[in-house]
Coordinates of C-alpha atoms and ligand atoms in Angstrom, one line a residue:
X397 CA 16.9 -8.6 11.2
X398 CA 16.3 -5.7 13.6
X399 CA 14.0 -2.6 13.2
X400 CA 13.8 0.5 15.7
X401 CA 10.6 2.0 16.4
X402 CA 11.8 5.3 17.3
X403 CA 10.4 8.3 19.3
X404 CA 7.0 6.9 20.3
X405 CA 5.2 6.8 23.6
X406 CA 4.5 2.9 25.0
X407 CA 1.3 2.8 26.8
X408 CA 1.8 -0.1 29.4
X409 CA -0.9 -0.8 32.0
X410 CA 1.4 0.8 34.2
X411 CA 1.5 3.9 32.6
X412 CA 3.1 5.9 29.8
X413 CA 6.9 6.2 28.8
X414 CA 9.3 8.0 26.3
X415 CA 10.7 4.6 24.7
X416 CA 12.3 3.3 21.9
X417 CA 11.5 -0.4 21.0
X418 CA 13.5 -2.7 19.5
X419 CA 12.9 -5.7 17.3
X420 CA 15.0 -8.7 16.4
X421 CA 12.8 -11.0 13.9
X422 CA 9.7 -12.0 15.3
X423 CA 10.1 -10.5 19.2
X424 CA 11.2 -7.5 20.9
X425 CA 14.0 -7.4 22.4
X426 CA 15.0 -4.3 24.4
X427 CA 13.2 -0.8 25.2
X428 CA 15.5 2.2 25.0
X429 CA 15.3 5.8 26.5
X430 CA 14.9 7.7 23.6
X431 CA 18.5 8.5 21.8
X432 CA 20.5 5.4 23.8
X433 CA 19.2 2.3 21.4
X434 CA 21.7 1.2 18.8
X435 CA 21.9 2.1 14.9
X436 CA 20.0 0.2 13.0
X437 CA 19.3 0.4 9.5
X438 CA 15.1 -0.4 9.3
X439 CA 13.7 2.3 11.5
X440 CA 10.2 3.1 12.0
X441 CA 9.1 6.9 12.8
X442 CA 6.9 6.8 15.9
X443 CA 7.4 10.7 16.9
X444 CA 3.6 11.6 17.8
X445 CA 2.3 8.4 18.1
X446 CA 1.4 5.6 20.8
X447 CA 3.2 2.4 21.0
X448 CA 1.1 0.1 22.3
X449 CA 0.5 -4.0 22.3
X450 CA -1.4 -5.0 19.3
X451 CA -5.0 -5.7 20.6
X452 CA -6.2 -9.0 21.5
X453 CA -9.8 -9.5 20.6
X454 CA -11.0 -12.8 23.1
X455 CA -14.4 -13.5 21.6
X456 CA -14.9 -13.7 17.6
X457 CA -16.5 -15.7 15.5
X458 CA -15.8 -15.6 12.0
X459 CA -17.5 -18.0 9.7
X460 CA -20.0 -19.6 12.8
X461 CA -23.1 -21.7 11.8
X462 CA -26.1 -20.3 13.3
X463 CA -29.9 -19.7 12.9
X464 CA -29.7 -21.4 9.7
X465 CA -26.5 -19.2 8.3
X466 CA -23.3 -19.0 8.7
X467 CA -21.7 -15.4 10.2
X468 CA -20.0 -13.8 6.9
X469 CA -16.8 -13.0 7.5
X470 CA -14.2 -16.1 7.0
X471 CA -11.3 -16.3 8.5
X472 CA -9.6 -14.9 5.8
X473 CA -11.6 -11.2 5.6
X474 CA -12.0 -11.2 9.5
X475 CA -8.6 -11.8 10.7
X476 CA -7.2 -9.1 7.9
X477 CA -10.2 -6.7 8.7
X478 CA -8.9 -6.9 12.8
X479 CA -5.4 -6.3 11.3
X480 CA -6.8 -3.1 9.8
X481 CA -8.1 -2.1 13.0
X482 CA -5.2 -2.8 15.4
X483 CA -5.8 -6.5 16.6
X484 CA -2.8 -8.8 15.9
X485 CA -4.6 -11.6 18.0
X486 CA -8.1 -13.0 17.8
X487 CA -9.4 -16.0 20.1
X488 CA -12.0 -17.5 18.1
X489 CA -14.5 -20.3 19.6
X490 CA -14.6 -23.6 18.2
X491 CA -17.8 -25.9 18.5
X492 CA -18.6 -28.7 19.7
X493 CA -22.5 -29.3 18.7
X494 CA -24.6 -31.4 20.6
X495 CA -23.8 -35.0 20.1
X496 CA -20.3 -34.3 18.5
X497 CA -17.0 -35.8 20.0
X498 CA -15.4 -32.6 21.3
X499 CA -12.4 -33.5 19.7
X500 CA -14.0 -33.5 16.3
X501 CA -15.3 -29.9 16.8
X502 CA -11.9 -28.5 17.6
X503 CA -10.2 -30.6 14.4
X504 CA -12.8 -28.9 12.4
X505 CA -12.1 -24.7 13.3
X506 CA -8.3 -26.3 12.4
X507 CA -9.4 -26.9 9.0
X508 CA -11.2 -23.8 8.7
X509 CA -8.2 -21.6 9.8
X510 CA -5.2 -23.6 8.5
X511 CA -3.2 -20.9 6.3
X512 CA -6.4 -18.5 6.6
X513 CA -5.6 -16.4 9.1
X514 CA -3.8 -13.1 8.4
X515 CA -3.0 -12.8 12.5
X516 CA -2.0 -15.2 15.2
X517 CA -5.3 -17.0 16.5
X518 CA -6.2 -19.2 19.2
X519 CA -9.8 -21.0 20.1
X520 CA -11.7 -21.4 23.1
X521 CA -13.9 -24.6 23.4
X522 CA -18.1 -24.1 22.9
X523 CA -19.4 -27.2 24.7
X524 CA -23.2 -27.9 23.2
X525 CA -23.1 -31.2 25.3
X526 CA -22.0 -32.1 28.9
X527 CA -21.5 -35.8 29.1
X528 CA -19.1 -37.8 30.3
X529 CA -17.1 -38.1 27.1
X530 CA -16.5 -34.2 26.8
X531 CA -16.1 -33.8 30.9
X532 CA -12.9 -36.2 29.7
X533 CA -12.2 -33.6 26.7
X534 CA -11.9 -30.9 28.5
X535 CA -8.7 -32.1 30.1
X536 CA -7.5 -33.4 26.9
X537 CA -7.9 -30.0 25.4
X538 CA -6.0 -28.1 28.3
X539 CA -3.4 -30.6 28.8
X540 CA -2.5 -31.0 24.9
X541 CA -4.4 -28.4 22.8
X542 CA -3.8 -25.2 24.5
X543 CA -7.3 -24.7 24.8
X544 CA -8.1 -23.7 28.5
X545 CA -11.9 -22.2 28.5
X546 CA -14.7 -23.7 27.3
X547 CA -17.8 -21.9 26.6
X548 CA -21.5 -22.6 28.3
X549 CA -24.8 -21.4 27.4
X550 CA -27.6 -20.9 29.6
X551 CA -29.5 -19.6 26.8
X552 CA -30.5 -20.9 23.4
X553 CA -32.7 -24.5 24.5
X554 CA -32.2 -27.3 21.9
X555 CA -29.3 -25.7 20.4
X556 CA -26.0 -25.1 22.7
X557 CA -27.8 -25.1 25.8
X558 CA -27.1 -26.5 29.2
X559 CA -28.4 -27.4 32.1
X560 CA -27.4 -26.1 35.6
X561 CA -26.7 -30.0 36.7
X562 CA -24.5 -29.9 33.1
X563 CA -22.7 -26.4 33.9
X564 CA -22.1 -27.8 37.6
X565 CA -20.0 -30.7 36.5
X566 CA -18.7 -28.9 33.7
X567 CA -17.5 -26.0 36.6
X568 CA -15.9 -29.1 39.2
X569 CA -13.6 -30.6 36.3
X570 CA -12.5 -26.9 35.2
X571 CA -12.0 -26.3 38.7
X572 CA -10.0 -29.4 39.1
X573 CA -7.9 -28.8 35.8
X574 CA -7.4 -25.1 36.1
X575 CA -9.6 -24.2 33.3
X576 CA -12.2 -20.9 33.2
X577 CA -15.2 -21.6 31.7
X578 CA -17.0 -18.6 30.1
X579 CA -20.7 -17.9 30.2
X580 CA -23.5 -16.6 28.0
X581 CA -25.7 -15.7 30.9
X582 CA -29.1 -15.5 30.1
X583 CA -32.1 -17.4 31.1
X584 CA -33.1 -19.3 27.8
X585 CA -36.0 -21.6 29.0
X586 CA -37.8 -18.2 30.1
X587 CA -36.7 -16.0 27.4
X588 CA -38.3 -18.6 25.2
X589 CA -41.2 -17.9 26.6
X590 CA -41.6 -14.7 26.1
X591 CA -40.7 -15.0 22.7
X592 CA -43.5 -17.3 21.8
X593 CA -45.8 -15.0 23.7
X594 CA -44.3 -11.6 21.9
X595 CA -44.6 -13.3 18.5
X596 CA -48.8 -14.6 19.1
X597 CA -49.7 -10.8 19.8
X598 CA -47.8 -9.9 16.4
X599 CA -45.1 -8.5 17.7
X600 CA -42.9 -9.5 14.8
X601 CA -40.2 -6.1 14.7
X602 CA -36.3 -6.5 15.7
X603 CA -37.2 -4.4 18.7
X604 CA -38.7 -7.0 20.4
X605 CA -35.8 -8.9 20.2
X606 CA -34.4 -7.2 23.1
X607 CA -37.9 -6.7 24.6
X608 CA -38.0 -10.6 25.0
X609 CA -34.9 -10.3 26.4
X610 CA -35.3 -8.2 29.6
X611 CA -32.1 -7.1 32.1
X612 CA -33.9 -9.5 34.6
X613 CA -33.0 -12.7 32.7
X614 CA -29.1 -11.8 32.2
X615 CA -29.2 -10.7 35.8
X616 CA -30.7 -13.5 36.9
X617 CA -28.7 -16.1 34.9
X618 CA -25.2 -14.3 35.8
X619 CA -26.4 -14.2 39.8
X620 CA -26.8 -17.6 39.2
X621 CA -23.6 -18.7 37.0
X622 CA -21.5 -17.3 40.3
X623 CA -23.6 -19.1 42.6
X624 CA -22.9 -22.3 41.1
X625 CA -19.2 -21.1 40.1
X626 CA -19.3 -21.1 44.0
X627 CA -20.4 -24.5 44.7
X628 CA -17.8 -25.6 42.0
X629 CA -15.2 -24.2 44.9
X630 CA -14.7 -21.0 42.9
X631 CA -14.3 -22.2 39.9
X632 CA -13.2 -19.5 37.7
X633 CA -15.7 -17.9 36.0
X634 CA -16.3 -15.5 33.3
X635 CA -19.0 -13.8 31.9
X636 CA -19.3 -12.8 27.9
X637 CA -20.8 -10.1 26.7
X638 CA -22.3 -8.5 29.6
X639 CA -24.8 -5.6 28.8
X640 CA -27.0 -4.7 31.7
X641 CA -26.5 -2.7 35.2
X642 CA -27.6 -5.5 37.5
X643 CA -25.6 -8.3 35.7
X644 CA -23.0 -6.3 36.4
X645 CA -24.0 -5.7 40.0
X646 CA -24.4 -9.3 40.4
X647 CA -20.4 -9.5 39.1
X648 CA -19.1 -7.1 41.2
X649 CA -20.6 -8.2 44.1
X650 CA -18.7 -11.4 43.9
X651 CA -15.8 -10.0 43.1
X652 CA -15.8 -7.8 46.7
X653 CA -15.8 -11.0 47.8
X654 CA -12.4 -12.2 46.3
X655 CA -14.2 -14.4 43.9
X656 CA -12.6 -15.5 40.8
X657 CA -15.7 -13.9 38.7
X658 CA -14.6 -11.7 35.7
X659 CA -16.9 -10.1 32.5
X660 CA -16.2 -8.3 29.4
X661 CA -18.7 -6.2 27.6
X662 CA -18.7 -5.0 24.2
X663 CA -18.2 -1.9 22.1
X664 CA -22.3 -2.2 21.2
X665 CA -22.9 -1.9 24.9
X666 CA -21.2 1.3 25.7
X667 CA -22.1 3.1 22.5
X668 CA -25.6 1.7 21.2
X669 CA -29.3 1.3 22.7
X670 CA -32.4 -0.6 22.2
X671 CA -34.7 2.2 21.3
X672 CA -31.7 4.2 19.0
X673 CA -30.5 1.3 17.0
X674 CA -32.8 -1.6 17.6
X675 CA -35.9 -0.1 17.3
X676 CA -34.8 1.7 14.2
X677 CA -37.9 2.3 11.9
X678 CA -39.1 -1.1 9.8
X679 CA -36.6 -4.1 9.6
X680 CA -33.5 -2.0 10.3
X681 CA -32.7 -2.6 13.6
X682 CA -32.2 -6.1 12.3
X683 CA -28.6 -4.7 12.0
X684 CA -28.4 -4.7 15.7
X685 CA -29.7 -7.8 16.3
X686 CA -27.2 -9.8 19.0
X687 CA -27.7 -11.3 22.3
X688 CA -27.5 -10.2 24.9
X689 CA -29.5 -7.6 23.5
X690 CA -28.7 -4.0 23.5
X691 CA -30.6 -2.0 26.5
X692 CA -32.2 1.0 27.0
X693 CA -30.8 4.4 26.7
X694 CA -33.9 5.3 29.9
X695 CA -31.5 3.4 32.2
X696 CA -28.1 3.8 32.4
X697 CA -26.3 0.9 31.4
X698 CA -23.6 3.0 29.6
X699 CA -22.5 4.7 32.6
X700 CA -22.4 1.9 34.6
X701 CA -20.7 -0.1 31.9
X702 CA -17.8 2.3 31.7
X703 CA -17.7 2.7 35.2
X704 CA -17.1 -1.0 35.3
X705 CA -14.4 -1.0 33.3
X706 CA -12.6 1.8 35.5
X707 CA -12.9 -0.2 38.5
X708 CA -11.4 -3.5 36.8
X709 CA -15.6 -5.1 37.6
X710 CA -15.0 -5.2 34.1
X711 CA -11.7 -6.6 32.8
X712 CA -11.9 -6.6 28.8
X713 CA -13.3 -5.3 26.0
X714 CA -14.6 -7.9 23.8
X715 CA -16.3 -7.3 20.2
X716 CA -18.3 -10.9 19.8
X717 CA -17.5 -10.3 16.3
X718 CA -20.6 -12.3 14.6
X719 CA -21.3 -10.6 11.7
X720 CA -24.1 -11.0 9.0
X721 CA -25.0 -9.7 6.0
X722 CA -28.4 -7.4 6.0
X723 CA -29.3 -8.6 2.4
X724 CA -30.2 -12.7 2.4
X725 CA -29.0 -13.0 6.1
X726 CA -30.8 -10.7 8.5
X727 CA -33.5 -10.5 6.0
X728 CA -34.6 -14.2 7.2
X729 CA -36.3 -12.7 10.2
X730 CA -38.8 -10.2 8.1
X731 CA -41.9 -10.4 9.9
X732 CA -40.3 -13.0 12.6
X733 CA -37.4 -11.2 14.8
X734 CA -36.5 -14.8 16.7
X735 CA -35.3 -16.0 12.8
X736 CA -33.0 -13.0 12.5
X737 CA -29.2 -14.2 13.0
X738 CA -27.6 -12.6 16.2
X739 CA -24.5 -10.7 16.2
X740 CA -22.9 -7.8 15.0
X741 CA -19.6 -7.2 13.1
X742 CA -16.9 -5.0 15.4
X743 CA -14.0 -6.9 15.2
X744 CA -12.1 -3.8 12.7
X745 CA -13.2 -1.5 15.5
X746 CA -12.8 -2.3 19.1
X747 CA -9.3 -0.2 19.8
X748 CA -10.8 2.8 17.9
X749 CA -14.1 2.7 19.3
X750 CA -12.2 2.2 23.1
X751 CA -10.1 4.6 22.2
X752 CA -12.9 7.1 21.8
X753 CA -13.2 6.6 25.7
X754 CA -10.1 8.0 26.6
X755 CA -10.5 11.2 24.3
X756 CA -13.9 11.1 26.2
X757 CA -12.4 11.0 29.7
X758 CA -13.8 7.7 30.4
X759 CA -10.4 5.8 30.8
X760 CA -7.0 6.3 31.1
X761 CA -4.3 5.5 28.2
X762 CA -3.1 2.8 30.5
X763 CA -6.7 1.2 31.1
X764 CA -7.3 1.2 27.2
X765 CA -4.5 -1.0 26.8
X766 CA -5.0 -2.8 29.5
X767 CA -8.5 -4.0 28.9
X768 CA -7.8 -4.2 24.6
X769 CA -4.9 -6.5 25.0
X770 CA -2.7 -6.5 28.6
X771 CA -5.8 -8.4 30.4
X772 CA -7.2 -10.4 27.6
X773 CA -3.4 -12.3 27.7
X774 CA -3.4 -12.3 31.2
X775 CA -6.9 -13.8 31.2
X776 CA -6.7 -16.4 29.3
X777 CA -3.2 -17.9 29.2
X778 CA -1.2 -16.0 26.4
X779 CA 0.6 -13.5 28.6
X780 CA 3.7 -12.3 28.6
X781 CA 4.4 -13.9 24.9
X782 CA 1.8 -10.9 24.1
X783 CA -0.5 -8.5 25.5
X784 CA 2.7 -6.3 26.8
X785 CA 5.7 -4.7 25.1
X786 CA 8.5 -6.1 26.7
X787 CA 11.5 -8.3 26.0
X788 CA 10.7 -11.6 25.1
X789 CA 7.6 -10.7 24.0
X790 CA 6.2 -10.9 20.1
X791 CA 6.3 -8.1 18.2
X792 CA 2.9 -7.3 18.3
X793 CA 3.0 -4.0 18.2
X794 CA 0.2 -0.8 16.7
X795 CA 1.6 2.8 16.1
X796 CA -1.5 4.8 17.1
X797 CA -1.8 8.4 15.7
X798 CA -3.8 10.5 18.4
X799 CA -3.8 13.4 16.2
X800 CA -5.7 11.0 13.5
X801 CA -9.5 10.7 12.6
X802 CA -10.9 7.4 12.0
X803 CA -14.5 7.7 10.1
X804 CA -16.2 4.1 10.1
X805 CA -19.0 3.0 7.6
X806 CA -19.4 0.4 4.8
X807 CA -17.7 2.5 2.3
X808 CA -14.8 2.1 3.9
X809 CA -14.7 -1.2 6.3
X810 CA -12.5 -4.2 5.5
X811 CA -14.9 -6.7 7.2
X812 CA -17.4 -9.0 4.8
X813 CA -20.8 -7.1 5.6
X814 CA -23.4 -5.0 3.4
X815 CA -23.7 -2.1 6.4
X816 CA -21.9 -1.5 8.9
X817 CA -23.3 -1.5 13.0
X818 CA -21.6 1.9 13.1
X819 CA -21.9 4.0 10.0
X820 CA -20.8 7.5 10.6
X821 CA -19.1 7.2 13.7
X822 CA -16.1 9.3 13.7
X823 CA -13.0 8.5 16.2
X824 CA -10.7 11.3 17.4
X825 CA -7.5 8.8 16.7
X826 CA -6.4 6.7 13.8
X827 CA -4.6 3.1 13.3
X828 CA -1.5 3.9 11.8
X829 CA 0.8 0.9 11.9
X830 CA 0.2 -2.7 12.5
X831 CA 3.1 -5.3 13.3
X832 CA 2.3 -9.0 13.4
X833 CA 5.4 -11.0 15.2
X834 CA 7.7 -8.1 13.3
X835 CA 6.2 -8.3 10.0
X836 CA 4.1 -4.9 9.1
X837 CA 0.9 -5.8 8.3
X838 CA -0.6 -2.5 8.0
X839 CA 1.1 0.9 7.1
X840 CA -0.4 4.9 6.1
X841 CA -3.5 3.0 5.1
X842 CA -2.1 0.3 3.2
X843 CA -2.3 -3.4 4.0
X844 CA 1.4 -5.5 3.6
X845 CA -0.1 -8.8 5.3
X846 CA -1.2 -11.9 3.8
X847 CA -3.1 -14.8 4.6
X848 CA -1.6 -17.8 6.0
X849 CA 0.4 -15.5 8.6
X850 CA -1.4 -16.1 11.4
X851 CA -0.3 -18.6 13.4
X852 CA -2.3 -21.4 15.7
X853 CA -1.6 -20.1 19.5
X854 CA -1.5 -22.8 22.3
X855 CA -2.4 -21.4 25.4
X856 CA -1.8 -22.1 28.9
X857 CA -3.7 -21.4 32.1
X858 CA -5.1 -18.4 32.8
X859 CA -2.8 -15.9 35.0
X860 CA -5.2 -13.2 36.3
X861 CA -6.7 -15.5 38.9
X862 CA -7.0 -13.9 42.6
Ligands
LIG652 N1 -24.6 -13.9 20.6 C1 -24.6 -13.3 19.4 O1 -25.1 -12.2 19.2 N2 -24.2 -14.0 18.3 C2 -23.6 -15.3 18.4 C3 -23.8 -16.0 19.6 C4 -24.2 -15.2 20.8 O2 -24.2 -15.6 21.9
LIG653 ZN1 -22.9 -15.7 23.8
LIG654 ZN1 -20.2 -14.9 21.2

């Protein structure tokens, strides 16, 4: 079965083209100059619009345990809420909890997605325990499970937290089997601290969530993730979710260097601030509750952040997607801000809300792709089968109407939460048609997908390594 998209514009991360795609079943096949592709019967319309890759979203987590909940949106509503919003691949992160056979935690995110997911998936590995048993996992997992990062925390003590003896050896066996291991980078033993200080002077409100969790500690904790990245023989490294100026001076430092050091922020980061958002009047900044926390508007860690992403010091944008509910969720931290759940729902958003920086001037067409869905396949070992519209690749393919307006709020979102993190934003573009390995998932508004369509995604090595 073949269908035309006809009269578009592909944005590659090389640049922009007049081209007609062609599909056969579930991979493109051939690009056309426009009026040379065969007849075919099933055409799709693309005059105005931009052909691009479906977006690749490399950090969700839909239905996680954590801080005594569990983040709302199954796999099920999150997968078809990033279909609404342009994403045809998530890579989700499996857990392994302290004391847990590694193993065990990857069976179980199996079970949880088996005929759940409305787009293709694949996991990355949480590690909540170093020892010698999961040092042995990890090369299990790449050799067999197509799962080739595993994810550290230096924050969080007592929960998925390592040590820097733990992350070294974790670092030498990813070096030695080609793996990237992924970062939270914060100091947890200090922020900890603070947070029991904060809380004894009554400093209860969400705001001082991201006071107990100054630019200092992710700074210090990325500076040292790529010094022992370093000892690990340049191991590669990646850092999620980075929010601050000097984290990312600390990344881009090593990456003059030729390191293999690479970070992603997050939508929140570029658009949101601790004192707008976070420190919204009474328990509402709850909403915004995620960590790394959002920063200060004073400073200007929006500028940088975008700046990042021109230069490539930032490769992807990442959502995080953790979302919880405001009513019985967030509402456990009332009068405690260390017992409201972190994270923030984005996962419908992220090529809308990037998207907004190239009608901004902030990035180029071709960087929008690149860092929605070109680098996360070249990152982390699904590229070319997608991230790029080419033959051989899936038919992963969004329709993107520049003349469009997306308006985002609860009203309107597809993703299981009582508010949305970004009610009344208003994006000068608009989704307009979603293809899944061929199949239209989304079309003029109107959803055509259907759970159990997604598909488990091995992956290999990574291929963006210098
Ligand atoms: N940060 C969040 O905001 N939520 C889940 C885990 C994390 O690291
Ligand atoms: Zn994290
Ligand atoms: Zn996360």
């Amino acid at each position: 079965m073949t269908k035309l998209i006809k009269g578009g514009t592909v944005v590659s991360p090389t640049g922009v083209h007049e081209n007609d795609v062609l599909i056969d079943g579930e991979k493109i096949v051939a690009l056309y100059a426009p009026g040379t592709a065969p007849e075919t019967t099933d055409t799709i319309d693309a005059t105005g619009k931009y052909v691009i890759p479906g977006g690749i979203d490399a950090h969700t987590h839909m239905q996680m345990p954590f801080g005594g909940t569990e983040a709302s949106d199954t796999f099920d509503t999150g997968t078809r809420a990033a279909a609404f919003g342009g994403t045809t691949t998530i890579i989700d992160f499996a857990i392994q909890r302290t004391g847990e056979i590694v193993q065990d935690g990857l069976a179980a995110w199996h079970a949880k997605t088996a005929g759940e997911c409305h787009i293709d998936y694949a996991f990355h590995m949480i590690l909540g325990g170093v020892t010698e048993d999961a040092l042995k996992a990890m090369d299990q997992l790449v050799a067999d499970e197509g799962v080739s990062s595993f994810k550290l925390f230096m924050a969080y003590p007592g929960v998925f937290y390592s040590d820097d003896g733990q992350i070294l050896r974790a670092m030498q066996k990813a070096r030695d089997n080609g793996a990237m291991i992924m970062m939270h980078a914060e100091n947890g033993p200090a922020i900890d601290v603070l947070v029991q200080q904060a809380l004894a002077r009554g400093e209860t409100d969400p705001i001082f969530h991201g006071l107990t969790r100054p630019e200092a500690l992710e700074a210090e904790a990325t500076h040292r993730a790529i010094q022992l990245a370093g000892v690990a023989a340049d191991c590669p490294l990646y850092i999620v979710h980075l929010s601050a100026s000097k984290a990312l001076e600390a990344v881009a430092e090593a990456r003059d260097a030729g390191r293999n050091v690479f970070a992603e922020t997050c939508p929140q980061y570029l658009y949101l601030t601790l004192e707008d958002q976070l420190g919204a009047p009474g328990f509402e900044g709850a909403k915004w509750v995620c960590s790394t926390p959002l920063r200060s508007k004073h400073e200007n860690h929006h500028r940088d952040l975008w700046k990042g992403l021109r230069s490539n010091d930032l490769s992807i944008v990442s959502t995080d997607h953790c979302p919880f509910c405001f009513k019985d969720q967030k509402d456990m931290g009332i009068g405690d801000f260390s017992k409201i759940p972190n994270g923030i729902g984005s996962v419908e958003h992220r090529v809308d809300l990037l998207y907004q920086g190239v009608v901004d001037k902030k990035l180029s067409l071709a960087r929008w792709v690149e860092t929605i869905a070109t680098t996360p396949a070249r990152m982390f070992g699904l590229y070319p089968r997608k991230g790029i519209i080419a033959p051989g690749s899936d038919a992963d393919i969004v329709l993107y109407d520049p003349a469009g307006t997306t308006r985002i709020g609860v009203d309107t979102h597809h993703m299981n939460m009582d508010y949305s993190a970004w009610e009344g934003y208003e994006i000068a573009g608009k989704v307009d048609t979603v293809i899944s390995r061929g199949t239209v998932l989304v079309r003029n508004g109107e959803y055509h997908g259907r759970k159990g369509h997604g598909q488990y995604v091995k992956r290999g090595l990574s291929t963006y390594l210098v």
